[in-house]
mmCIF file of C-alpha atoms in Angstrom:
data_model
loop_
_atom_site.group_PDB
_atom_site.id
_atom_site.type_symbol
_atom_site.label_atom_id
_atom_site.label_comp_id
_atom_site.label_asym_id
_atom_site.label_seq_id
_atom_site.Cartn_x
_atom_site.Cartn_y
_atom_site.Cartn_z
ATOM 1 C CA GLY A 1324 0.000 0.000 0.000
ATOM 2 C CA ILE A 1325 3.018 2.323 -0.160
ATOM 3 C CA ASP A 1326 3.280 4.609 -3.211
ATOM 4 C CA ARG A 1327 6.912 3.904 -4.113
ATOM 5 C CA PRO A 1328 8.912 5.832 -6.710
ATOM 6 C CA GLU A 1329 9.841 3.941 -9.839
ATOM 7 C CA ILE A 1330 13.536 3.046 -10.155
ATOM 8 C CA ASN A 1331 14.952 2.881 -13.673
ATOM 9 C CA LEU A 1332 18.301 1.208 -14.268
ATOM 10 C CA PRO A 1333 20.026 0.912 -17.637
ATOM 11 C CA ASP A 1334 19.783 -2.446 -19.379
ATOM 12 C CA ASP A 1335 23.479 -3.099 -18.729
ATOM 13 C CA VAL A 1336 23.161 -2.721 -14.928
ATOM 14 C CA ASN A 1337 22.161 -5.869 -13.083
ATOM 15 C CA ASN A 1338 22.125 -6.231 -9.295
ATOM 16 C CA VAL A 1339 21.837 -9.793 -8.024
ATOM 17 C CA PHE A 1340 20.809 -10.118 -4.377
ATOM 18 C CA GLU A 1341 21.361 -13.376 -2.525
ATOM 19 C CA GLU A 1342 18.265 -14.514 -0.678
ATOM 20 C CA VAL A 1343 18.350 -14.440 3.106
ATOM 21 C CA ASP A 1344 17.056 -17.455 4.992
ATOM 22 C CA THR A 1345 14.035 -15.882 6.662
ATOM 23 C CA ASP A 1346 10.310 -16.018 6.243
ATOM 24 C CA ASP A 1347 9.646 -13.238 8.747
ATOM 25 C CA PRO A 1348 7.563 -10.593 6.925
ATOM 26 C CA VAL A 1349 9.202 -7.675 8.770
ATOM 27 C CA GLU A 1350 12.720 -8.907 7.991
ATOM 28 C CA LEU A 1351 11.723 -9.459 4.355
ATOM 29 C CA ALA A 1352 10.388 -5.883 4.193
ATOM 30 C CA VAL A 1353 13.665 -4.512 5.601
ATOM 31 C CA LEU A 1354 15.680 -6.501 3.055
ATOM 32 C CA ALA A 1355 13.421 -5.468 0.174
ATOM 33 C CA ASP A 1356 13.849 -1.777 1.017
ATOM 34 C CA GLN A 1357 17.603 -2.339 1.334
ATOM 35 C CA GLU A 1358 17.629 -3.697 -2.239
ATOM 36 C CA ARG A 1359 15.535 -0.769 -3.470
ATOM 37 C CA GLY A 1360 17.990 1.611 -1.785
ATOM 38 C CA VAL A 1361 20.952 0.037 -3.581
ATOM 39 C CA ASN A 1362 19.065 0.357 -6.856
ATOM 40 C CA ALA A 1363 18.204 4.002 -6.074
ATOM 41 C CA VAL A 1364 21.893 4.893 -5.672
ATOM 42 C CA ASP A 1365 22.686 3.066 -8.903
ATOM 43 C CA GLU A 1366 19.909 4.939 -10.690
ATOM 44 C CA ALA A 1367 21.354 8.272 -9.528
ATOM 45 C CA VAL A 1368 24.886 7.334 -10.626
ATOM 46 C CA THR A 1369 23.906 5.953 -14.026
ATOM 47 C CA SER A 1370 21.399 8.714 -14.823
ATOM 48 C CA GLY A 1371 23.748 11.507 -13.769
ATOM 49 C CA ASP A 1372 21.000 12.928 -11.530
ATOM 50 C CA THR A 1373 21.324 13.224 -7.744
ATOM 51 C CA GLN A 1374 17.672 14.288 -7.564
ATOM 52 C CA VAL A 1375 16.075 10.935 -8.412
ATOM 53 C CA PRO A 1376 12.957 10.537 -6.226
ATOM 54 C CA ALA A 1377 13.948 7.107 -4.913
ATOM 55 C CA LEU A 1378 17.135 8.342 -3.220
ATOM 56 C CA PRO A 1379 15.533 10.338 -0.357
ATOM 57 C CA PHE A 1380 12.735 7.786 -0.274
ATOM 58 C CA TYR A 1381 15.087 4.971 0.814
ATOM 59 C CA PHE A 1382 17.854 6.999 2.491
ATOM 60 C CA ALA A 1383 17.811 9.601 5.264
ATOM 61 C CA ASP A 1384 20.164 11.348 7.658
ATOM 62 C CA SER A 1385 23.902 10.687 7.251
ATOM 63 C CA ALA A 1386 23.333 7.788 4.850
ATOM 64 C CA LEU A 1387 21.540 10.118 2.424
ATOM 65 C CA LEU A 1388 24.288 12.743 2.630
ATOM 66 C CA GLU A 1389 27.036 10.152 2.129
ATOM 67 C CA SER A 1390 25.186 8.611 -0.821
ATOM 68 C CA ILE A 1391 24.871 12.024 -2.468
ATOM 69 C CA ASP A 1392 28.598 12.647 -1.885
ATOM 70 C CA TYR A 1393 29.425 9.312 -3.547
ATOM 71 C CA ILE A 1394 27.121 10.002 -6.490
ATOM 72 C CA GLU A 1395 28.519 13.522 -6.964
ATOM 73 C CA SER A 1396 32.102 12.228 -6.842
ATOM 74 C CA MET A 1397 31.288 9.727 -9.600
ATOM 75 C CA HIS A 1398 29.700 12.524 -11.669
ATOM 76 C CA ASP A 1399 32.621 14.908 -10.982
ATOM 77 C CA ASP A 1400 35.040 12.209 -12.174
ATOM 78 C CA GLY A 1401 32.942 11.704 -15.321
ATOM 79 C CA LEU A 1402 32.175 8.102 -14.379
ATOM 80 C CA SER A 1403 29.254 5.746 -14.472
ATOM 81 C CA PHE A 1404 29.184 1.949 -14.428
ATOM 82 C CA GLY A 1405 27.573 -1.124 -15.893
ATOM 83 C CA GLY A 1406 27.610 -4.872 -15.514
ATOM 84 C CA THR A 1407 26.532 -7.217 -12.775
ATOM 85 C CA THR A 1408 27.142 -6.673 -9.080
ATOM 86 C CA ARG A 1409 26.477 -9.569 -6.750
ATOM 87 C CA TYR A 1410 25.266 -8.917 -3.190
ATOM 88 C CA TYR A 1411 25.814 -11.842 -0.833
ATOM 89 C CA LYS A 1412 26.483 -12.854 2.793
ATOM 90 C CA ARG A 1413 23.461 -10.769 3.713
ATOM 91 C CA THR A 1414 22.445 -10.660 7.373
ATOM 92 C CA ILE A 1415 19.745 -8.901 9.336
ATOM 93 C CA GLU A 1416 19.356 -8.260 13.039
ATOM 94 C CA MET A 1417 16.173 -6.641 14.287
ATOM 95 C CA GLN A 1418 17.065 -4.278 17.131
ATOM 96 C CA THR A 1419 13.522 -3.070 17.820
ATOM 97 C CA ASN A 1420 10.210 -3.174 15.952
ATOM 98 C CA SER A 1421 11.351 -0.124 13.991
ATOM 99 C CA ALA A 1422 15.140 -0.531 13.726
ATOM 100 C CA ALA A 1423 17.381 -3.128 12.106
ATOM 101 C CA VAL A 1424 21.044 -3.597 11.273
ATOM 102 C CA THR A 1425 21.879 -5.284 8.003
ATOM 103 C CA THR A 1426 25.213 -6.322 6.538
ATOM 104 C CA TYR A 1427 26.180 -7.545 3.113
ATOM 105 C CA CYS A 1428 29.053 -7.978 0.713
ATOM 106 C CA ALA A 1429 29.179 -6.604 -2.824
ATOM 107 C CA ASP A 1430 31.308 -8.336 -5.444
ATOM 108 C CA MET A 1431 32.189 -5.976 -8.292
ATOM 109 C CA ALA A 1432 34.044 -8.549 -10.414
ATOM 110 C CA GLY A 1433 31.243 -8.598 -13.003
ATOM 111 C CA SER A 1434 30.948 -4.824 -13.311
ATOM 112 C CA TYR A 1435 32.889 -2.096 -15.056
ATOM 113 C CA LEU A 1436 33.407 1.635 -14.804
ATOM 114 C CA ILE A 1437 32.407 3.747 -17.787
ATOM 115 C CA GLU A 1438 34.083 7.016 -18.676
ATOM 116 C CA VAL A 1439 30.961 8.920 -19.685
ATOM 117 C CA GLU A 1440 32.568 11.238 -22.236
ATOM 118 C CA SER A 1441 34.478 8.581 -24.186
ATOM 119 C CA GLY A 1442 32.367 5.527 -23.394
ATOM 120 C CA GLU A 1443 35.568 3.696 -22.477
ATOM 121 C CA GLN A 1444 35.050 0.807 -20.073
ATOM 122 C CA ASP A 1445 37.436 -0.334 -17.360
ATOM 123 C CA PRO A 1446 36.875 -3.497 -15.349
ATOM 124 C CA ASP A 1447 35.892 -2.875 -11.754
ATOM 125 C CA SER A 1448 37.018 -5.264 -9.080
ATOM 126 C CA GLY A 1449 37.090 -5.829 -5.418
ATOM 127 C CA LYS A 1450 34.668 -6.694 -2.729
ATOM 128 C CA TYR A 1451 33.031 -4.281 -0.330
ATOM 129 C CA TYR A 1452 31.461 -4.902 3.059
ATOM 130 C CA TYR A 1453 28.472 -2.764 4.033
ATOM 131 C CA THR A 1454 26.819 -2.247 7.395
ATOM 132 C CA ALA A 1455 23.545 -0.337 7.456
ATOM 133 C CA ARG A 1456 21.117 0.807 10.105
ATOM 134 C CA GLN A 1457 17.592 0.940 8.782
ATOM 135 C CA GLN A 1458 14.668 2.586 10.524
ATOM 136 C CA LEU A 1459 10.981 2.357 9.802
ATOM 137 C CA ASN A 1460 9.670 5.808 8.901
ATOM 138 C CA ASP A 1461 6.125 7.108 9.352
ATOM 139 C CA ASP A 1462 5.214 6.015 5.811
ATOM 140 C CA GLY A 1463 6.217 2.395 6.439
ATOM 141 C CA VAL A 1464 9.514 2.536 4.524
ATOM 142 C CA TRP A 1465 12.673 0.995 6.004
ATOM 143 C CA GLN A 1466 15.078 3.860 5.290
ATOM 144 C CA THR A 1467 18.826 3.454 5.580
ATOM 145 C CA VAL A 1468 19.965 6.125 8.036
ATOM 146 C CA ILE A 1469 23.570 5.087 8.720
ATOM 147 C CA MET A 1470 25.869 3.256 6.303
ATOM 148 C CA THR A 1471 29.493 2.214 6.479
ATOM 149 C CA THR A 1472 31.488 0.776 3.601
ATOM 150 C CA ASP A 1473 34.817 -1.006 3.765
ATOM 151 C CA ARG A 1474 36.893 -2.512 1.017
ATOM 152 C CA GLU A 1475 36.972 -5.943 2.506
ATOM 153 C CA ASP A 1476 38.188 -9.114 0.926
ATOM 154 C CA GLN A 1477 38.523 -11.044 4.206
ATOM 155 C CA LEU A 1478 34.944 -10.666 5.511
ATOM 156 C CA CYS A 1479 33.606 -11.248 2.023
ATOM 157 C CA ALA A 1480 35.684 -14.347 1.241
ATOM 158 C CA GLU A 1481 33.563 -17.228 0.085
#
């Protein structure tokens, strides 16, 4: 029943999210909004627009500001990306009825950076470990409010 903004990703951007072993409807809602948040950031990077409606819909507080900084740095460097990013080792811990901490790894081996002006592609690589605090807002959306990112091969080893 939530009127969610549409998220449009280019055909060459594919995010693959590993399923989490839970059938709890609240945990599934948190994880679904986490996925939509990742896609919202990707939409802003690939469209060249930091004002996409989905970004402040799924992010708030310091996580929103840090996401905008990341997006602007990509735009300032004349970069976008494409390919497949795999999100795995996903965990969720409910702290209260309206707060959760999630973690996940992102494997960039299947993605590539694109120099927007020339169209030149460079392989991306590495694995990143994310920790996010998500809070349920008044509209029923699990917004990411705090996010940390670490280049992390050890925690993300398979």
